[in-house]
Amino acid sequence: MSKRETYELRTEQLLAPIAEQFGVEIYDVEYVKEGSDWYLRAYIDKPDGVNIGDCENVSRALSDALDAEDYITDAYILEVSSPGLGRTLKKERHLEKSLGEQVEVKTYKPVDGQKEFAGILKAYDGETVTIETEGVERIFKRLEVALIRLALDF
């Protein structure tokens, strides 16, 4: 397991009781480098949406827990936020909750001359993702997919 994966997993373990305490669920945890800075991001959610107070409460508790455990060797910036409306669907649980929803799919290489597709998420498994666009089902190999996120309708 990479350092990034280890930090994300350990942070998610620390975050679980904190999320339960404040009535939110963990959407995702990521440890990423942007420019010269490392970021530890925790995305939280709840059915009626999170507010700034939820983020603040979880951030303070998580910061204290991280300070006590002190397992991340790099200097980093902690961010706690909502995954947002156009949330990225990275994990199986994200895809499961989003079946029947409008999504955007971006591929690494062009498929039929394009790299961006929109449609209803119909199915997924370990190998493929299926969306329906204008009554036609499109099946993408998971290895071809760079990004899947909920579509924003305005």
XYZ file of N, CA and C in Angstrom:
462
model
N 0.852 -1.178 0.000
C 0.000 0.000 0.000
C 0.901 1.245 0.000
N 0.558 2.219 -0.828
C 1.352 3.447 -0.921
C 1.154 4.320 0.315
N 2.033 5.286 0.472
C 1.920 6.238 1.583
C 0.566 6.953 1.506
N 0.196 7.378 0.319
C -1.082 8.071 0.127
C -2.241 7.197 0.573
N -2.252 5.950 0.128
C -3.340 5.037 0.494
C -3.362 4.760 1.993
N -2.187 4.628 2.586
C -2.095 4.389 4.026
C -2.663 5.578 4.799
N -2.278 6.792 4.408
C -2.778 7.988 5.082
C -4.291 8.128 4.912
N -4.789 7.869 3.720
C -6.232 7.981 3.483
C -7.006 6.961 4.313
N -6.525 5.737 4.336
C -7.203 4.680 5.098
C -7.191 4.989 6.592
N -6.050 5.359 7.118
C -5.940 5.666 8.552
C -6.806 6.871 8.910
N -6.838 7.869 8.053
C -7.666 9.049 8.311
C -9.141 8.675 8.300
N -9.538 7.825 7.359
C -10.936 7.389 7.323
C -11.300 6.628 8.597
N -10.363 5.833 9.120
C -10.605 5.115 10.376
C -10.759 6.092 11.546
N -9.927 7.125 11.584
C -10.045 8.143 12.634
C -11.335 8.946 12.497
N -11.722 9.185 11.266
C -12.888 10.009 10.981
C -14.215 9.304 11.271
N -14.246 7.989 11.186
C -15.514 7.242 11.338
C -16.272 7.584 12.625
N -15.659 7.490 13.808
C -16.430 7.831 15.018
C -16.779 9.311 15.109
N -15.948 10.160 14.539
C -16.229 11.602 14.535
C -17.450 11.884 13.663
N -17.483 11.263 12.484
C -18.633 11.436 11.587
C -19.913 10.962 12.267
N -19.829 9.823 12.924
C -21.011 9.289 13.624
C -21.452 10.253 14.722
N -20.512 10.781 15.467
C -20.814 11.709 16.556
C -21.571 12.940 16.055
N -21.203 13.433 14.887
C -21.813 14.652 14.365
C -22.923 14.392 13.343
N -23.308 13.127 13.166
C -24.445 12.802 12.307
C -24.201 13.003 10.829
N -22.967 12.797 10.400
C -22.643 12.899 8.981
C -22.043 11.580 8.520
N -21.952 11.404 7.203
C -21.289 10.221 6.676
C -20.038 10.638 5.934
N -19.081 9.739 5.881
C -17.841 9.993 5.145
C -18.122 9.717 3.680
N -17.898 10.705 2.843
C -18.041 10.494 1.407
C -16.721 10.022 0.814
N -15.636 10.687 1.205
C -14.323 10.325 0.680
C -13.244 11.000 1.515
N -12.043 10.454 1.436
C -10.852 11.056 2.026
C -9.772 10.979 0.961
N -9.065 12.084 0.757
C -7.967 12.053 -0.209
C -6.774 12.824 0.334
N -5.602 12.325 -0.013
C -4.338 12.961 0.349
C -3.619 13.245 -0.953
N -3.523 14.529 -1.312
C -2.996 14.900 -2.626
C -2.000 16.039 -2.515
N -1.092 16.072 -3.477
C -0.144 17.171 -3.561
C -0.576 18.086 -4.696
N -0.666 19.365 -4.385
C -1.011 20.370 -5.381
C 0.052 21.457 -5.290
N 0.825 21.593 -6.352
C 1.966 22.501 -6.308
C 2.970 21.961 -5.300
N 3.354 22.787 -4.359
C 4.307 22.337 -3.342
C 3.620 21.925 -2.039
N 2.289 22.010 -1.982
C 1.546 21.727 -0.757
C 0.819 20.386 -0.802
N 0.811 19.707 0.347
C 0.016 18.495 0.522
C -1.316 18.877 1.162
N -2.391 18.242 0.707
C -3.728 18.469 1.249
C -4.311 17.145 1.718
N -4.869 17.157 2.909
C -5.655 16.034 3.412
C -7.093 16.522 3.408
N -7.891 15.955 2.514
C -9.270 16.401 2.355
C -10.234 15.313 2.810
N -11.162 15.714 3.641
C -12.230 14.821 4.080
C -13.538 15.405 3.555
N -14.264 14.606 2.800
C -15.557 15.029 2.273
C -16.639 14.339 3.083
N -17.557 15.130 3.621
C -18.637 14.592 4.439
C -19.975 14.940 3.811
N -20.992 14.155 4.156
C -22.312 14.370 3.568
C -23.375 13.920 4.553
N -24.593 14.323 4.328
C -25.767 13.816 5.034
C -26.971 14.075 4.144
N -28.061 13.372 4.385
C -29.199 13.442 3.449
C -29.689 14.849 3.124
N -29.740 15.735 4.107
C -30.225 17.086 3.822
C -29.078 18.059 3.531
N -27.884 17.532 3.325
C -26.724 18.349 2.992
C -25.993 18.846 4.224
N -24.698 19.031 4.089
C -23.906 19.539 5.210
C -23.858 21.058 5.157
N -23.650 21.653 6.311
C -23.504 23.108 6.379
C -22.133 23.441 6.959
N -21.844 24.718 7.064
C -20.524 25.149 7.537
C -20.270 24.674 8.964
N -21.309 24.623 9.773
C -21.164 24.144 11.152
C -20.746 22.682 11.202
N -21.339 21.859 10.323
C -20.948 20.446 10.258
C -19.466 20.332 9.905
N -19.051 21.086 8.905
C -17.651 21.036 8.463
C -16.717 21.518 9.562
N -17.105 22.576 10.243
C -16.274 23.128 11.315
C -16.144 22.131 12.471
N -17.250 21.550 12.896
C -17.215 20.590 14.002
C -16.349 19.383 13.674
N -16.543 18.835 12.489
C -15.770 17.663 12.075
C -14.295 18.034 11.909
N -14.025 19.194 11.344
C -12.650 19.631 11.137
C -11.903 19.761 12.458
N -12.520 20.385 13.441
C -11.861 20.549 14.747
C -11.583 19.203 15.399
N -12.581 18.330 15.392
C -12.406 17.010 16.022
C -11.370 16.174 15.272
N -11.413 16.221 13.950
C -10.451 15.456 13.156
C -9.049 16.013 13.339
N -8.907 17.321 13.382
C -7.600 17.943 13.589
C -6.993 17.488 14.915
N -7.806 17.466 15.963
C -7.329 17.000 17.277
C -6.899 15.536 17.215
N -7.693 14.703 16.542
C -7.370 13.280 16.417
C -6.090 13.078 15.609
N -5.919 13.845 14.547
C -4.710 13.754 13.728
C -3.483 14.196 14.521
N -3.633 15.250 15.312
C -2.516 15.714 16.140
C -2.128 14.645 17.162
N -3.114 13.986 17.747
C -2.839 12.947 18.745
C -2.145 11.735 18.121
N -2.581 11.343 16.926
C -2.008 10.166 16.252
C -0.671 10.492 15.582
N -0.579 11.653 14.950
C 0.640 12.168 14.329
C 1.349 11.157 13.418
N 0.616 10.557 12.491
C 1.186 9.554 11.588
C 1.543 10.114 10.211
N 1.172 11.343 9.910
C 1.497 11.938 8.609
C 2.786 12.741 8.766
N 3.805 12.329 8.049
C 5.131 12.925 8.226
C 5.298 14.261 7.505
N 4.554 14.488 6.449
C 4.647 15.731 5.685
C 3.822 16.828 6.354
N 4.186 18.079 6.088
C 3.308 19.186 6.450
C 2.136 19.152 5.471
N 0.924 19.386 5.950
C -0.250 19.314 5.084
C -1.304 20.302 5.547
N -2.253 20.555 4.668
C -3.393 21.418 4.956
C -4.620 20.518 5.053
N -5.331 20.610 6.168
C -6.552 19.824 6.365
C -7.744 20.619 5.857
N -8.558 19.978 5.031
C -9.802 20.582 4.556
C -10.939 19.593 4.785
N -12.045 20.078 5.323
C -13.248 19.278 5.491
C -14.370 20.013 4.773
N -15.041 19.316 3.839
C -16.091 19.983 3.069
C -17.110 18.969 2.555
N -18.129 19.503 1.931
C -19.110 18.701 1.211
C -18.480 18.246 -0.099
N -18.903 17.090 -0.630
C -18.386 16.695 -1.941
C -18.950 17.543 -3.075
N -19.946 18.366 -2.796
C -20.504 19.260 -3.796
C -21.558 18.598 -4.665
N -22.225 19.394 -5.466
C -23.302 18.886 -6.312
C -22.778 18.021 -7.451
N -21.687 18.432 -8.061
C -21.107 17.678 -9.169
C -20.042 16.720 -8.676
N -20.386 15.975 -7.631
C -19.420 15.119 -6.951
C -18.876 14.013 -7.835
N -17.612 13.728 -7.638
C -16.946 12.652 -8.362
C -17.371 11.317 -7.762
N -17.662 10.371 -8.623
C -18.078 9.031 -8.193
C -16.877 8.104 -8.313
N -16.118 7.956 -7.235
C -14.882 7.184 -7.264
C -15.060 5.751 -6.790
N -15.887 5.578 -5.790
C -15.977 4.288 -5.119
C -17.269 3.563 -5.475
N -17.260 2.271 -5.230
C -18.454 1.458 -5.527
C -19.693 2.024 -4.829
N -19.546 2.451 -3.579
C -20.707 2.980 -2.843
C -21.238 4.259 -3.482
N -20.350 5.052 -4.108
C -20.794 6.266 -4.801
C -21.633 5.900 -6.027
N -21.153 4.928 -6.777
C -21.881 4.481 -7.975
C -23.224 3.871 -7.590
N -23.233 3.070 -6.542
C -24.469 2.418 -6.083
C -25.545 3.461 -5.747
N -25.156 4.500 -5.001
C -26.106 5.542 -4.603
C -26.569 6.379 -5.794
N -25.815 6.349 -6.890
C -26.100 7.218 -8.027
C -26.760 6.508 -9.198
N -27.089 5.231 -9.041
C -27.810 4.530 -10.115
C -29.103 5.284 -10.414
N -29.371 5.494 -11.696
C -30.575 6.228 -12.102
C -30.386 7.739 -12.159
N -29.220 8.217 -11.780
C -28.928 9.654 -11.799
C -28.236 10.046 -13.096
N -28.335 11.322 -13.432
C -27.646 11.881 -14.588
C -26.172 12.044 -14.240
N -25.296 11.494 -15.068
C -23.852 11.570 -14.822
C -23.110 12.053 -16.060
N -21.883 12.490 -15.831
C -20.958 12.824 -16.909
C -19.810 11.829 -16.830
N -19.415 11.305 -17.964
C -18.305 10.362 -18.049
C -17.251 10.971 -18.952
N -16.017 11.003 -18.468
C -14.891 11.463 -19.284
C -13.944 10.285 -19.450
N -13.496 10.082 -20.678
C -12.591 8.982 -20.966
C -11.176 9.509 -21.205
N -10.202 8.618 -21.019
C -8.811 8.996 -21.255
C -8.543 9.261 -22.731
N -9.109 8.419 -23.590
C -8.914 8.533 -25.031
C -10.278 8.674 -25.699
N -10.328 9.261 -26.872
C -11.612 9.393 -27.558
C -12.278 8.037 -27.828
N -13.579 8.007 -27.630
C -14.413 6.863 -27.969
C -15.427 7.383 -28.979
N -15.444 6.820 -30.165
C -16.300 7.318 -31.243
C -16.085 8.816 -31.469
N -14.822 9.251 -31.354
C -14.457 10.632 -31.653
C -14.681 11.631 -30.535
N -15.100 11.181 -29.358
C -15.293 12.132 -28.263
C -14.808 11.547 -26.945
N -14.561 12.449 -25.983
C -14.050 12.034 -24.681
C -15.011 12.337 -23.541
N -16.108 13.035 -23.819
C -17.073 13.391 -22.785
C -18.460 12.923 -23.182
N -19.139 12.295 -22.218
C -20.467 11.735 -22.453
C -21.346 12.063 -21.253
N -22.640 12.178 -21.495
C -23.598 12.407 -20.419
C -24.764 11.455 -20.607
N -25.302 10.994 -19.489
C -26.448 10.098 -19.556
C -26.827 9.623 -18.172
N -27.780 8.721 -18.137
C -28.260 8.147 -16.883
C -27.395 6.939 -16.544
N -26.894 6.896 -15.312
C -26.104 5.746 -14.873
C -27.041 4.554 -14.711
N -26.855 3.542 -15.552
C -27.741 2.381 -15.556
C -27.148 1.185 -14.812
N -25.828 0.988 -14.930
C -25.205 -0.179 -14.317
C -23.699 0.027 -14.227
N -23.078 -0.772 -13.381
C -21.628 -0.778 -13.262
C -21.222 -2.114 -12.649
N -20.003 -2.495 -12.896
C -19.400 -3.637 -12.215
C -17.899 -3.389 -12.196
N -17.134 -4.348 -11.827
C -15.699 -4.171 -11.742
C -15.027 -3.865 -13.068
N -15.688 -4.215 -14.168
C -15.095 -4.065 -15.498
C -15.687 -2.937 -16.330
N -16.982 -2.629 -16.117
C -17.669 -1.693 -17.002
C -18.568 -0.702 -16.253
N -18.909 0.382 -16.973
C -19.894 1.362 -16.531
C -20.844 1.561 -17.702
N -22.150 1.534 -17.434
C -23.151 1.688 -18.486
C -23.986 2.930 -18.223
N -24.087 3.788 -19.241
C -24.992 4.930 -19.170
C -25.958 4.865 -20.347
N -27.103 5.501 -20.166
C -28.097 5.566 -21.238
C -28.219 7.012 -21.687
N -28.053 7.217 -22.986
C -28.168 8.538 -23.592
C -29.175 8.457 -24.725
N -30.250 9.216 -24.608
C -31.293 9.265 -25.638
C -31.750 7.869 -26.037
N -31.982 7.022 -25.050
C -32.499 5.681 -25.292
C -31.467 4.656 -25.732
N -30.223 5.060 -25.863
C -29.153 4.149 -26.287
C -28.198 3.917 -25.118
N -27.923 2.651 -24.838
C -26.978 2.338 -23.772
C -25.556 2.326 -24.310
N -24.656 2.964 -23.569
C -23.229 2.977 -23.887
C -22.504 2.280 -22.758
N -21.654 1.347 -23.109
C -20.881 0.615 -22.112
C -19.413 1.014 -22.258
N -18.830 1.463 -21.148
C -17.425 1.862 -21.117
C -16.650 0.870 -20.258
N -15.460 0.526 -20.699
C -14.568 -0.257 -19.855
C -14.075 0.663 -18.744
N -14.049 0.166 -17.506
C -13.627 0.995 -16.374
C -12.220 1.559 -16.590
N -11.345 0.793 -17.249
C -9.981 1.258 -17.483
C -9.917 2.428 -18.461
N -10.976 2.622 -19.262
C -11.041 3.739 -20.207
C -11.542 5.022 -19.550
N -12.172 4.894 -18.388
C -12.863 6.018 -17.750
C -11.914 6.801 -16.849
N -11.743 8.078 -17.161
C -10.908 8.961 -16.351
C -11.695 9.531 -15.178
N -13.009 9.786 -15.396
C -13.810 10.468 -14.393
C -15.290 10.174 -14.613
N -15.991 9.951 -13.507
C -17.459 9.894 -13.526
C -17.919 10.826 -12.424
N -18.838 11.728 -12.754
C -19.378 12.612 -11.726
C -20.844 12.877 -11.998
N -21.549 13.295 -10.943
C -22.945 13.669 -11.109
C -23.004 14.903 -11.994
N -23.955 14.918 -12.883
C -24.144 16.060 -13.781
C -24.889 17.163 -13.039
N -24.567 18.379 -13.368
C -25.242 19.527 -12.781
C -26.320 19.996 -13.740
N -27.539 20.067 -13.264
C -28.642 20.580 -14.069
C -29.076 21.920 -13.520
N -29.001 22.961 -14.364
C -29.436 24.291 -13.935
C -30.582 24.746 -14.782
